[in-house]
Amino acid sequence: MALGLADLSNQDASRGIKGALNQGAASAVSKLGVPGGFLNNPKVKIPLPPALDEVAKGMRMFGRGKEADELVVAMNQAAEQAVPQAKELLVGAVRTMSLDDAKKILTAGDDSVTQFFRAKTAAPLAAKFLPMVKQATDRVGLAQKYDQLAGEGAKIGLVKGDTATIEQYVTRKTLDGLYLMIGEEERAIRQNPAAAASAIVSKVFGALR
């Protein structure tokens, strides 16, 4: 007879949740933190922000689309280089999670893992990513043009604060992509717990079905 949620011990529930979180985080980081991890994945590929996209359309009309394309490549490569640094913080969040956190994740909706990681790691990850992204984008001449354009847009209210520099925009989009992929891993485990990497994860999420 299949186990129900009430039959699981607190220890099993906590271990199962931590196993699922570690599995999802590791998988998301491994998929994103490689060449093409962002650029070749339409779900997380970082586009030009709307204010700059309008300028890019004009550039393409005059045969200067290559410059805009190079900026897109550089932004996504910066994200790919930053993401591996997330693993330590994600694992640390799992290690220190409370039993209440585990129970919330078990009984909440399909994005509860993503919300847990976002609440626990978004601020420290942004601080960690920002200098890395800045270093990567500083190597690209178009970064300065972006900053000038976005800075002017910010003055007149067209560009909001967190997109006022290229590194802030890319950092925010990198985090969005990371949490999106973690969410996909969570949904996959919930939908097919038998395929989970560990027995305790299968047991816990199987009890939810």
Backbone as JSON Lines, residues from 0, in Angstrom:
{"i":0,"aa":"M","n":[0.85,-1.2,0.0],"ca":[0.0,0.0,0.0],"c":[0.88,1.25,0.0]}
{"i":1,"aa":"A","n":[0.52,2.21,-0.82],"ca":[1.34,3.43,-0.93],"c":[1.24,4.26,0.34]}
{"i":2,"aa":"L","n":[2.34,4.89,0.68],"ca":[2.36,5.79,1.83],"c":[1.61,7.08,1.52]}
{"i":3,"aa":"G","n":[0.94,7.61,2.53],"ca":[0.35,8.92,2.41],"c":[1.2,9.94,3.13]}
{"i":4,"aa":"L","n":[0.88,11.2,2.96],"ca":[1.68,12.26,3.57],"c":[1.7,12.13,5.1]}
{"i":5,"aa":"A","n":[0.57,11.7,5.69],"ca":[0.48,11.59,7.15],"c":[1.38,10.49,7.69]}
{"i":6,"aa":"D","n":[1.76,9.53,6.85],"ca":[2.6,8.42,7.29],"c":[4.08,8.75,7.33]}
{"i":7,"aa":"L","n":[4.46,9.88,6.77],"ca":[5.87,10.26,6.73],"c":[6.31,10.88,8.05]}
{"i":8,"aa":"S","n":[7.47,10.48,8.52],"ca":[8.01,11.13,9.72],"c":[8.54,12.51,9.34]}
{"i":9,"aa":"N","n":[8.65,13.38,10.34],"ca":[9.23,14.7,10.1],"c":[10.63,14.58,9.53]}
{"i":10,"aa":"Q","n":[11.38,13.6,10.03],"ca":[12.76,13.41,9.56],"c":[12.77,13.03,8.09]}
{"i":11,"aa":"D","n":[11.89,12.1,7.71],"ca":[11.81,11.69,6.3],"c":[11.4,12.86,5.42]}
{"i":12,"aa":"A","n":[10.39,13.62,5.87],"ca":[9.92,14.76,5.07],"c":[11.04,15.76,4.86]}
{"i":13,"aa":"S","n":[11.76,16.07,5.95],"ca":[12.85,17.04,5.85],"c":[13.96,16.53,4.94]}
{"i":14,"aa":"R","n":[14.34,15.26,5.09],"ca":[15.4,14.69,4.25],"c":[14.98,14.65,2.79]}
{"i":15,"aa":"G","n":[13.72,14.33,2.55],"ca":[13.24,14.25,1.18],"c":[13.24,15.61,0.49]}
{"i":16,"aa":"I","n":[12.78,16.62,1.23],"ca":[12.75,17.97,0.69],"c":[14.17,18.46,0.42]}
{"i":17,"aa":"K","n":[15.07,18.25,1.37],"ca":[16.45,18.7,1.18],"c":[17.1,17.98,0.0]}
{"i":18,"aa":"G","n":[16.79,16.7,-0.16],"ca":[17.32,15.97,-1.31],"c":[16.8,16.53,-2.62]}
{"i":19,"aa":"A","n":[15.5,16.85,-2.64],"ca":[14.9,17.4,-3.87],"c":[15.49,18.77,-4.19]}
{"i":20,"aa":"L","n":[15.67,19.59,-3.16],"ca":[16.22,20.93,-3.38],"c":[17.66,20.85,-3.89]}
{"i":21,"aa":"N","n":[18.45,20.0,-3.27],"ca":[19.84,19.85,-3.74],"c":[19.88,19.34,-5.17]}
{"i":22,"aa":"Q","n":[19.02,18.39,-5.47],"ca":[18.97,17.82,-6.82],"c":[18.56,18.88,-7.84]}
{"i":23,"aa":"G","n":[17.52,19.63,-7.52],"ca":[17.03,20.65,-8.44],"c":[18.02,21.77,-8.65]}
{"i":24,"aa":"A","n":[18.67,22.2,-7.56],"ca":[19.64,23.29,-7.66],"c":[20.84,22.87,-8.48]}
{"i":25,"aa":"A","n":[21.37,21.67,-8.19],"ca":[22.55,21.19,-8.91],"c":[22.26,21.04,-10.4]}
{"i":26,"aa":"S","n":[21.09,20.52,-10.72],"ca":[20.73,20.31,-12.12],"c":[20.57,21.65,-12.85]}
{"i":27,"aa":"A","n":[19.91,22.61,-12.21],"ca":[19.72,23.92,-12.83],"c":[21.06,24.6,-13.09]}
{"i":28,"aa":"V","n":[21.95,24.56,-12.09],"ca":[23.25,25.2,-12.24],"c":[24.06,24.52,-13.35]}
{"i":29,"aa":"S","n":[23.99,23.2,-13.42],"ca":[24.78,22.48,-14.43],"c":[24.27,22.75,-15.84]}
{"i":30,"aa":"K","n":[22.99,23.02,-15.99],"ca":[22.43,23.31,-17.32],"c":[22.71,24.74,-17.76]}
{"i":31,"aa":"L","n":[22.73,25.66,-16.8],"ca":[22.89,27.08,-17.14],"c":[24.35,27.53,-17.16]}
{"i":32,"aa":"G","n":[25.17,26.96,-16.29],"ca":[26.53,27.45,-16.11],"c":[27.53,26.87,-17.08]}
{"i":33,"aa":"V","n":[27.13,26.72,-18.32],"ca":[28.0,26.19,-19.38],"c":[27.84,27.07,-20.62]}
{"i":34,"aa":"P","n":[28.81,27.04,-21.55],"ca":[28.66,27.82,-22.78],"c":[27.34,27.48,-23.49]}
{"i":35,"aa":"G","n":[26.57,28.48,-23.78],"ca":[25.27,28.28,-24.43],"c":[24.14,27.99,-23.46]}
{"i":36,"aa":"G","n":[24.44,27.9,-22.15],"ca":[23.41,27.57,-21.18],"c":[22.26,28.57,-21.16]}
{"i":37,"aa":"F","n":[22.57,29.84,-21.33],"ca":[21.54,30.89,-21.46],"c":[21.25,31.18,-22.92]}
{"i":38,"aa":"L","n":[22.32,31.4,-23.69],"ca":[22.16,31.87,-25.07],"c":[21.34,30.91,-25.93]}
{"i":39,"aa":"N","n":[21.51,29.61,-25.73],"ca":[20.83,28.62,-26.57],"c":[19.54,28.08,-25.97]}
{"i":40,"aa":"N","n":[19.09,28.66,-24.86],"ca":[17.85,28.22,-24.23],"c":[16.84,29.36,-24.29]}
{"i":41,"aa":"P","n":[15.85,29.25,-25.18],"ca":[14.88,30.35,-25.36],"c":[14.15,30.73,-24.07]}
{"i":42,"aa":"K","n":[14.04,29.8,-23.13],"ca":[13.31,30.08,-21.89],"c":[14.05,31.08,-21.0]}
{"i":43,"aa":"V","n":[15.37,31.1,-21.09],"ca":[16.14,31.95,-20.17],"c":[17.06,32.93,-20.9]}
{"i":44,"aa":"K","n":[17.13,32.84,-22.23],"ca":[18.0,33.74,-22.99],"c":[17.71,35.19,-22.64]}
{"i":45,"aa":"I","n":[18.75,35.95,-22.36],"ca":[18.59,37.34,-21.93],"c":[18.51,38.23,-23.17]}
{"i":46,"aa":"P","n":[17.37,38.88,-23.38],"ca":[17.23,39.77,-24.54],"c":[17.7,41.18,-24.2]}
{"i":47,"aa":"L","n":[17.8,42.0,-25.21],"ca":[18.01,43.42,-24.93],"c":[16.79,43.95,-24.19]}
{"i":48,"aa":"P","n":[16.99,44.83,-23.23],"ca":[15.82,45.42,-22.55],"c":[15.03,46.27,-23.54]}
{"i":49,"aa":"P","n":[13.73,46.45,-23.29],"ca":[12.88,47.15,-24.26],"c":[13.43,48.49,-24.73]}
{"i":50,"aa":"A","n":[13.98,49.28,-23.84],"ca":[14.48,50.61,-24.23],"c":[15.58,50.5,-25.27]}
{"i":51,"aa":"L","n":[16.43,49.49,-25.12],"ca":[17.55,49.32,-26.04],"c":[17.14,48.54,-27.29]}
{"i":52,"aa":"D","n":[16.12,47.72,-27.14],"ca":[15.65,46.93,-28.28],"c":[15.14,47.84,-29.39]}
{"i":53,"aa":"E","n":[14.5,48.94,-29.0],"ca":[14.01,49.89,-30.0],"c":[15.18,50.49,-30.78]}
{"i":54,"aa":"V","n":[16.26,50.8,-30.08],"ca":[17.45,51.34,-30.74],"c":[18.05,50.28,-31.68]}
{"i":55,"aa":"A","n":[18.06,49.02,-31.22],"ca":[18.63,47.93,-32.02],"c":[17.87,47.76,-33.34]}
{"i":56,"aa":"K","n":[16.56,47.95,-33.3],"ca":[15.78,47.83,-34.53],"c":[16.24,48.86,-35.56]}
{"i":57,"aa":"G","n":[16.49,50.08,-35.07],"ca":[17.0,51.12,-35.97],"c":[18.38,50.79,-36.48]}
{"i":58,"aa":"M","n":[19.23,50.22,-35.63],"ca":[20.59,49.85,-36.04],"c":[20.55,48.8,-37.15]}
{"i":59,"aa":"R","n":[19.61,47.86,-37.02],"ca":[19.51,46.8,-38.03],"c":[19.08,47.37,-39.39]}
{"i":60,"aa":"M","n":[18.24,48.38,-39.34],"ca":[17.8,49.02,-40.59],"c":[18.97,49.64,-41.34]}
{"i":61,"aa":"F","n":[19.99,50.03,-40.6],"ca":[21.16,50.65,-41.21],"c":[22.35,49.69,-41.3]}
{"i":62,"aa":"G","n":[22.03,48.38,-41.2],"ca":[23.08,47.38,-41.37],"c":[24.03,47.27,-40.2]}
{"i":63,"aa":"R","n":[23.62,47.74,-39.02],"ca":[24.5,47.68,-37.85],"c":[23.96,46.73,-36.79]}
{"i":64,"aa":"G","n":[23.2,45.77,-37.25],"ca":[22.61,44.81,-36.31],"c":[23.63,43.96,-35.59]}
{"i":65,"aa":"K","n":[24.78,43.77,-36.2],"ca":[25.82,42.93,-35.6],"c":[26.22,43.45,-34.22]}
{"i":66,"aa":"E","n":[26.26,44.77,-34.07],"ca":[26.65,45.35,-32.78],"c":[25.65,44.97,-31.69]}
{"i":67,"aa":"A","n":[24.36,45.03,-32.02],"ca":[23.33,44.66,-31.05],"c":[23.41,43.17,-30.73]}
{"i":68,"aa":"D","n":[23.65,42.35,-31.76],"ca":[23.75,40.9,-31.55],"c":[24.93,40.56,-30.66]}
{"i":69,"aa":"E","n":[26.03,41.29,-30.83],"ca":[27.22,41.05,-30.01],"c":[26.93,41.37,-28.54]}
{"i":70,"aa":"L","n":[26.13,42.38,-28.31],"ca":[25.78,42.74,-26.94],"c":[24.93,41.64,-26.3]}
{"i":71,"aa":"V","n":[23.99,41.08,-27.06],"ca":[23.16,39.99,-26.55],"c":[24.03,38.78,-26.19]}
{"i":72,"aa":"V","n":[24.96,38.44,-27.06],"ca":[25.86,37.32,-26.79],"c":[26.67,37.58,-25.52]}
{"i":73,"aa":"A","n":[27.2,38.78,-25.4],"ca":[28.02,39.13,-24.24],"c":[27.21,39.07,-22.94]}
{"i":74,"aa":"M","n":[25.98,39.54,-22.98],"ca":[25.14,39.5,-21.79],"c":[24.89,38.06,-21.35]}
{"i":75,"aa":"N","n":[24.59,37.19,-22.3],"ca":[24.28,35.8,-21.96],"c":[25.52,35.04,-21.52]}
{"i":76,"aa":"Q","n":[26.66,35.35,-22.11],"ca":[27.9,34.72,-21.68],"c":[28.25,35.14,-20.25]}
{"i":77,"aa":"A","n":[27.99,36.39,-19.91],"ca":[28.24,36.86,-18.55],"c":[27.38,36.07,-17.55]}
{"i":78,"aa":"A","n":[26.14,35.83,-17.92],"ca":[25.24,35.06,-17.06],"c":[25.75,33.63,-16.88]}
{"i":79,"aa":"E","n":[26.2,33.03,-17.99],"ca":[26.7,31.65,-17.94],"c":[27.94,31.53,-17.05]}
{"i":80,"aa":"Q","n":[28.76,32.56,-17.05],"ca":[29.97,32.54,-16.23],"c":[29.66,32.77,-14.75]}
{"i":81,"aa":"A","n":[28.58,33.48,-14.46],"ca":[28.25,33.8,-13.07],"c":[27.54,32.66,-12.36]}
{"i":82,"aa":"V","n":[26.68,31.94,-13.08],"ca":[25.8,30.96,-12.44],"c":[26.51,29.89,-11.59]}
{"i":83,"aa":"P","n":[27.64,29.33,-12.02],"ca":[28.27,28.3,-11.16],"c":[28.56,28.77,-9.74]}
{"i":84,"aa":"Q","n":[28.72,30.09,-9.57],"ca":[28.98,30.63,-8.23],"c":[27.75,30.53,-7.32]}
{"i":85,"aa":"A","n":[26.61,30.18,-7.9],"ca":[25.38,30.11,-7.1],"c":[25.29,28.84,-6.28]}
{"i":86,"aa":"K","n":[25.99,27.8,-6.7],"ca":[25.77,26.48,-6.08],"c":[26.02,26.49,-4.58]}
{"i":87,"aa":"E","n":[27.09,27.12,-4.15],"ca":[27.43,27.13,-2.72],"c":[26.34,27.78,-1.88]}
{"i":88,"aa":"L","n":[25.81,28.91,-2.36],"ca":[24.75,29.6,-1.62],"c":[23.45,28.8,-1.62]}
{"i":89,"aa":"L","n":[23.13,28.15,-2.74],"ca":[21.92,27.35,-2.81],"c":[22.0,26.16,-1.86]}
{"i":90,"aa":"V","n":[23.14,25.48,-1.85],"ca":[23.34,24.33,-0.96],"c":[23.31,24.78,0.5]}
{"i":91,"aa":"G","n":[23.88,25.95,0.78],"ca":[23.86,26.48,2.14],"c":[22.45,26.76,2.62]}
{"i":92,"aa":"A","n":[21.6,27.26,1.73],"ca":[20.2,27.53,2.09],"c":[19.48,26.24,2.44]}
{"i":93,"aa":"V","n":[19.77,25.17,1.69],"ca":[19.15,23.87,1.96],"c":[19.64,23.32,3.31]}
{"i":94,"aa":"R","n":[20.92,23.44,3.54],"ca":[21.52,22.88,4.76],"c":[20.9,23.49,6.02]}
{"i":95,"aa":"T","n":[20.55,24.77,5.95],"ca":[20.07,25.47,7.15],"c":[18.55,25.63,7.18]}
{"i":96,"aa":"M","n":[17.84,25.0,6.26],"ca":[16.39,25.17,6.24],"c":[15.75,24.51,7.46]}
{"i":97,"aa":"S","n":[14.65,25.08,7.9],"ca":[13.94,24.6,9.08],"c":[12.92,23.53,8.69]}
{"i":98,"aa":"L","n":[12.43,22.83,9.7],"ca":[11.38,21.85,9.46],"c":[10.11,22.53,8.94]}
{"i":99,"aa":"D","n":[9.83,23.73,9.44],"ca":[8.67,24.48,8.94],"c":[8.81,24.8,7.46]}
{"i":100,"aa":"D","n":[10.04,25.19,7.05],"ca":[10.29,25.44,5.62],"c":[9.99,24.19,4.81]}
{"i":101,"aa":"A","n":[10.46,23.03,5.31],"ca":[10.27,21.77,4.6],"c":[8.79,21.45,4.45]}
{"i":102,"aa":"K","n":[8.04,21.63,5.54],"ca":[6.6,21.33,5.49],"c":[5.86,22.24,4.52]}
{"i":103,"aa":"K","n":[6.25,23.53,4.5],"ca":[5.62,24.48,3.57],"c":[5.86,24.04,2.13]}
{"i":104,"aa":"I","n":[7.07,23.62,1.85],"ca":[7.41,23.22,0.49],"c":[6.62,21.98,0.09]}
{"i":105,"aa":"L","n":[6.48,21.04,1.03],"ca":[5.76,19.8,0.73],"c":[4.3,20.04,0.41]}
{"i":106,"aa":"T","n":[3.69,20.96,1.15],"ca":[2.24,21.11,1.03],"c":[1.81,22.3,0.17]}
{"i":107,"aa":"A","n":[2.78,23.14,-0.24],"ca":[2.43,24.31,-1.07],"c":[2.4,23.92,-2.54]}
{"i":108,"aa":"G","n":[2.3,24.92,-3.4],"ca":[2.15,24.68,-4.82],"c":[3.45,24.29,-5.52]}
{"i":109,"aa":"D","n":[3.35,24.17,-6.83],"ca":[4.47,23.66,-7.63],"c":[5.68,24.57,-7.65]}
{"i":110,"aa":"D","n":[5.53,25.83,-7.23],"ca":[6.69,26.73,-7.28],"c":[7.23,27.03,-5.88]}
{"i":111,"aa":"S","n":[6.89,26.19,-4.89],"ca":[7.31,26.48,-3.51],"c":[8.82,26.38,-3.33]}
{"i":112,"aa":"V","n":[9.47,25.47,-4.06],"ca":[10.93,25.37,-3.99],"c":[11.57,26.63,-4.55]}
{"i":113,"aa":"T","n":[11.06,27.07,-5.68],"ca":[11.58,28.29,-6.3],"c":[11.43,29.48,-5.37]}
{"i":114,"aa":"Q","n":[10.26,29.58,-4.74],"ca":[10.02,30.7,-3.82],"c":[10.94,30.63,-2.61]}
{"i":115,"aa":"F","n":[11.2,29.42,-2.13],"ca":[12.13,29.25,-0.99],"c":[13.51,29.76,-1.38]}
{"i":116,"aa":"F","n":[14.01,29.3,-2.52],"ca":[15.35,29.72,-2.95],"c":[15.4,31.23,-3.21]}
{"i":117,"aa":"R","n":[14.37,31.76,-3.83],"ca":[14.37,33.2,-4.11],"c":[14.43,34.0,-2.81]}
{"i":118,"aa":"A","n":[13.64,33.6,-1.82],"ca":[13.6,34.33,-0.55],"c":[14.93,34.24,0.19]}
{"i":119,"aa":"K","n":[15.56,33.08,0.13],"ca":[16.79,32.85,0.92],"c":[18.06,33.31,0.2]}
{"i":120,"aa":"T","n":[18.05,33.31,-1.12],"ca":[19.32,33.51,-1.84],"c":[19.36,34.67,-2.82]}
{"i":121,"aa":"A","n":[18.23,35.3,-3.13],"ca":[18.23,36.34,-4.17],"c":[19.18,37.49,-3.84]}
{"i":122,"aa":"A","n":[19.09,38.01,-2.62],"ca":[19.94,39.16,-2.25],"c":[21.43,38.82,-2.24]}
{"i":123,"aa":"P","n":[21.85,37.73,-1.56],"ca":[23.29,37.41,-1.58],"c":[23.79,37.0,-2.96]}
{"i":124,"aa":"L","n":[22.94,36.35,-3.76],"ca":[23.38,35.99,-5.11],"c":[23.55,37.22,-5.99]}
{"i":125,"aa":"A","n":[22.65,38.17,-5.87],"ca":[22.78,39.4,-6.65],"c":[24.1,40.1,-6.32]}
{"i":126,"aa":"A","n":[24.43,40.14,-5.03],"ca":[25.68,40.77,-4.62],"c":[26.9,40.0,-5.15]}
{"i":127,"aa":"K","n":[26.77,38.69,-5.25],"ca":[27.87,37.85,-5.74],"c":[28.01,37.95,-7.26]}
{"i":128,"aa":"F","n":[26.85,37.98,-7.94],"ca":[26.87,38.01,-9.41],"c":[27.34,39.35,-9.97]}
{"i":129,"aa":"L","n":[26.91,40.43,-9.32],"ca":[27.1,41.77,-9.9],"c":[28.54,42.06,-10.31]}
{"i":130,"aa":"P","n":[29.55,41.86,-9.44],"ca":[30.93,42.15,-9.88],"c":[31.41,41.24,-10.99]}
{"i":131,"aa":"M","n":[30.95,39.99,-10.99],"ca":[31.34,39.06,-12.07],"c":[30.76,39.51,-13.4]}
{"i":132,"aa":"V","n":[29.48,39.89,-13.37],"ca":[28.82,40.34,-14.6],"c":[29.48,41.63,-15.09]}
{"i":133,"aa":"K","n":[29.8,42.52,-14.18],"ca":[30.45,43.78,-14.55],"c":[31.79,43.51,-15.22]}
{"i":134,"aa":"Q","n":[32.55,42.6,-14.68],"ca":[33.86,42.26,-15.26],"c":[33.69,41.74,-16.68]}
{"i":135,"aa":"A","n":[32.68,40.89,-16.89],"ca":[32.45,40.31,-18.22],"c":[31.96,41.37,-19.21]}
{"i":136,"aa":"T","n":[31.05,42.24,-18.78],"ca":[30.49,43.22,-19.71],"c":[31.44,44.38,-19.98]}
{"i":137,"aa":"D","n":[32.35,44.64,-19.03],"ca":[33.34,45.71,-19.25],"c":[34.27,45.39,-20.41]}
{"i":138,"aa":"R","n":[34.38,44.1,-20.73],"ca":[35.26,43.71,-21.83],"c":[34.62,43.99,-23.2]}
{"i":139,"aa":"V","n":[33.34,44.34,-23.18],"ca":[32.6,44.55,-24.43],"c":[32.36,46.05,-24.62]}
{"i":140,"aa":"G","n":[32.81,46.59,-25.7],"ca":[32.69,48.03,-25.94],"c":[31.26,48.54,-25.91]}
{"i":141,"aa":"L","n":[30.32,47.69,-26.26],"ca":[28.93,48.14,-26.31],"c":[28.33,48.37,-24.93]}
{"i":142,"aa":"A","n":[28.99,47.83,-23.91],"ca":[28.47,48.02,-22.55],"c":[28.4,49.51,-22.21]}
{"i":143,"aa":"Q","n":[29.4,50.25,-22.61],"ca":[29.41,51.68,-22.32],"c":[28.26,52.38,-23.04]}
{"i":144,"aa":"K","n":[28.0,51.97,-24.29],"ca":[26.89,52.57,-25.04],"c":[25.56,52.25,-24.36]}
{"i":145,"aa":"Y","n":[25.46,51.03,-23.86],"ca":[24.24,50.65,-23.15],"c":[24.05,51.54,-21.93]}
{"i":146,"aa":"D","n":[25.11,51.68,-21.15],"ca":[25.02,52.47,-19.92],"c":[24.62,53.91,-20.22]}
{"i":147,"aa":"Q","n":[25.18,54.46,-21.3],"ca":[24.85,55.84,-21.67],"c":[23.38,55.96,-22.04]}
{"i":148,"aa":"L","n":[22.92,55.02,-22.87],"ca":[21.53,55.05,-23.31],"c":[20.58,54.84,-22.14]}
{"i":149,"aa":"A","n":[20.85,53.81,-21.32],"ca":[19.97,53.51,-20.2],"c":[20.01,54.63,-19.16]}
{"i":150,"aa":"G","n":[21.17,55.23,-18.99],"ca":[21.28,56.34,-18.05],"c":[20.41,57.51,-18.46]}
{"i":151,"aa":"E","n":[20.4,57.81,-19.77],"ca":[19.54,58.89,-20.26],"c":[18.08,58.52,-20.08]}
{"i":152,"aa":"G","n":[17.76,57.25,-20.36],"ca":[16.38,56.79,-20.19],"c":[15.93,56.88,-18.74]}
{"i":153,"aa":"A","n":[16.84,56.57,-17.81],"ca":[16.51,56.63,-16.38],"c":[16.18,58.06,-15.96]}
{"i":154,"aa":"K","n":[16.88,59.03,-16.55],"ca":[16.66,60.43,-16.18],"c":[15.24,60.87,-16.49]}
{"i":155,"aa":"I","n":[14.7,60.35,-17.58],"ca":[13.36,60.78,-17.97],"c":[12.3,59.72,-17.64]}
{"i":156,"aa":"G","n":[12.7,58.72,-16.86],"ca":[11.74,57.75,-16.36],"c":[11.42,56.59,-17.28]}
{"i":157,"aa":"L","n":[12.15,56.45,-18.39],"ca":[11.88,55.36,-19.32],"c":[12.53,54.06,-18.86]}
{"i":158,"aa":"V","n":[13.64,54.16,-18.16],"ca":[14.36,52.98,-17.7],"c":[14.4,53.03,-16.18]}
{"i":159,"aa":"K","n":[13.92,51.96,-15.55],"ca":[13.86,51.94,-14.09],"c":[15.24,51.62,-13.51]}
{"i":160,"aa":"G","n":[15.35,51.8,-12.22],"ca":[16.64,51.72,-11.55],"c":[17.41,50.44,-11.77]}
{"i":161,"aa":"D","n":[16.72,49.28,-11.71],"ca":[17.46,48.03,-11.77],"c":[17.9,47.67,-13.19]}
{"i":162,"aa":"T","n":[17.53,48.48,-14.18],"ca":[18.04,48.26,-15.53],"c":[18.87,49.45,-15.98]}
{"i":163,"aa":"A","n":[19.24,50.31,-15.05],"ca":[19.94,51.52,-15.43],"c":[21.38,51.26,-15.85]}
{"i":164,"aa":"T","n":[21.95,50.11,-15.47],"ca":[23.27,49.72,-15.98],"c":[23.17,48.29,-16.5]}
{"i":165,"aa":"I","n":[24.04,47.96,-17.42],"ca":[23.96,46.64,-18.03],"c":[24.2,45.53,-17.02]}
{"i":166,"aa":"E","n":[25.12,45.75,-16.07],"ca":[25.41,44.67,-15.12],"c":[24.24,44.42,-14.17]}
{"i":167,"aa":"Q","n":[23.5,45.49,-13.82],"ca":[22.32,45.29,-12.97],"c":[21.22,44.55,-13.72]}
{"i":168,"aa":"Y","n":[21.04,44.9,-14.99],"ca":[20.03,44.23,-15.81],"c":[20.38,42.75,-15.98]}
{"i":169,"aa":"V","n":[21.62,42.46,-16.34],"ca":[22.03,41.08,-16.57],"c":[21.97,40.27,-15.28]}
{"i":170,"aa":"T","n":[22.36,40.87,-14.17],"ca":[22.3,40.17,-12.88],"c":[20.88,39.77,-12.55]}
{"i":171,"aa":"R","n":[19.95,40.69,-12.73],"ca":[18.54,40.37,-12.44],"c":[18.02,39.28,-13.35]}
{"i":172,"aa":"K","n":[18.37,39.34,-14.64],"ca":[17.92,38.33,-15.59],"c":[18.59,36.97,-15.33]}
{"i":173,"aa":"T","n":[19.82,36.99,-14.84],"ca":[20.51,35.74,-14.5],"c":[19.77,35.05,-13.36]}
{"i":174,"aa":"L","n":[19.4,35.81,-12.35],"ca":[18.64,35.24,-11.23],"c":[17.29,34.71,-11.69]}
{"i":175,"aa":"D","n":[16.61,35.46,-12.55],"ca":[15.31,35.01,-13.07],"c":[15.47,33.67,-13.78]}
{"i":176,"aa":"G","n":[16.49,33.55,-14.6],"ca":[16.72,32.31,-15.34],"c":[17.05,31.15,-14.42]}
{"i":177,"aa":"L","n":[17.86,31.41,-13.4],"ca":[18.23,30.36,-12.45],"c":[17.0,29.85,-11.71]}
{"i":178,"aa":"Y","n":[16.18,30.74,-11.2],"ca":[15.0,30.31,-10.45],"c":[13.98,29.64,-11.37]}
{"i":179,"aa":"L","n":[13.88,30.08,-12.61],"ca":[12.98,29.43,-13.56],"c":[13.39,27.97,-13.78]}
{"i":180,"aa":"M","n":[14.69,27.74,-13.94],"ca":[15.17,26.38,-14.18],"c":[15.02,25.51,-12.93]}
{"i":181,"aa":"I","n":[15.22,26.09,-11.75],"ca":[15.0,25.34,-10.52],"c":[13.52,24.94,-10.43]}
{"i":182,"aa":"G","n":[12.64,25.83,-10.82],"ca":[11.21,25.54,-10.83],"c":[10.87,24.38,-11.76]}
{"i":183,"aa":"E","n":[11.53,24.34,-12.92],"ca":[11.3,23.23,-13.85],"c":[11.74,21.9,-13.25]}
{"i":184,"aa":"E","n":[12.88,21.92,-12.56],"ca":[13.37,20.7,-11.91],"c":[12.38,20.26,-10.83]}
{"i":185,"aa":"E","n":[11.84,21.2,-10.08],"ca":[10.87,20.88,-9.03],"c":[9.63,20.23,-9.62]}
{"i":186,"aa":"R","n":[9.1,20.81,-10.69],"ca":[7.89,20.26,-11.31],"c":[8.14,18.85,-11.84]}
{"i":187,"aa":"A","n":[9.34,18.63,-12.39],"ca":[9.67,17.3,-12.92],"c":[9.68,16.26,-11.8]}
{"i":188,"aa":"I","n":[10.22,16.62,-10.63],"ca":[10.26,15.69,-9.5],"c":[8.85,15.42,-8.98]}
{"i":189,"aa":"R","n":[8.03,16.48,-8.89],"ca":[6.66,16.3,-8.39],"c":[5.84,15.44,-9.34]}
{"i":190,"aa":"Q","n":[6.05,15.6,-10.64],"ca":[5.25,14.87,-11.63],"c":[5.7,13.42,-11.77]}
{"i":191,"aa":"N","n":[7.0,13.17,-11.53],"ca":[7.51,11.81,-11.7],"c":[8.5,11.49,-10.58]}
{"i":192,"aa":"P","n":[8.0,11.35,-9.35],"ca":[8.91,11.13,-8.23],"c":[9.72,9.85,-8.35]}
{"i":193,"aa":"A","n":[9.2,8.88,-9.05],"ca":[9.92,7.61,-9.19],"c":[11.25,7.8,-9.9]}
{"i":194,"aa":"A","n":[11.36,8.86,-10.71],"ca":[12.59,9.1,-11.46],"c":[13.59,9.95,-10.68]}
{"i":195,"aa":"A","n":[13.23,10.36,-9.47],"ca":[14.13,11.19,-8.67],"c":[15.41,10.45,-8.34]}
{"i":196,"aa":"A","n":[16.45,11.21,-8.08],"ca":[17.78,10.61,-7.94],"c":[17.95,9.79,-6.67]}
{"i":197,"aa":"S","n":[17.18,10.06,-5.63],"ca":[17.37,9.31,-4.39],"c":[16.06,8.69,-3.92]}
{"i":198,"aa":"A","n":[16.19,7.61,-3.15],"ca":[15.02,6.88,-2.67],"c":[14.15,7.74,-1.76]}
{"i":199,"aa":"I","n":[14.79,8.55,-0.9],"ca":[14.01,9.35,0.05],"c":[13.21,10.43,-0.67]}
{"i":200,"aa":"V","n":[13.78,11.0,-1.73],"ca":[13.02,11.99,-2.52],"c":[11.82,11.33,-3.18]}
{"i":201,"aa":"S","n":[12.04,10.15,-3.76],"ca":[10.93,9.41,-4.39],"c":[9.85,9.1,-3.37]}
{"i":202,"aa":"K","n":[10.26,8.69,-2.17],"ca":[9.3,8.31,-1.13],"c":[8.45,9.5,-0.72]}
{"i":203,"aa":"V","n":[9.1,10.63,-0.47],"ca":[8.38,11.8,0.02],"c":[7.44,12.37,-1.03]}
{"i":204,"aa":"F","n":[7.95,12.56,-2.24],"ca":[7.11,13.16,-3.27],"c":[6.09,12.17,-3.82]}
{"i":205,"aa":"G","n":[6.4,10.89,-3.72],"ca":[5.41,9.87,-4.09],"c":[4.22,9.91,-3.17]}
{"i":206,"aa":"A","n":[4.44,10.26,-1.9],"ca":[3.35,10.33,-0.93],"c":[2.4,11.49,-1.21]}
{"i":207,"aa":"L","n":[2.86,12.44,-1.99],"ca":[2.02,13.6,-2.33],"c":[1.04,13.3,-3.45]}
{"i":208,"aa":"R","n":[1.25,12.21,-4.17],"ca":[0.47,11.96,-5.36],"c":[-0.85,11.28,-5.03]}
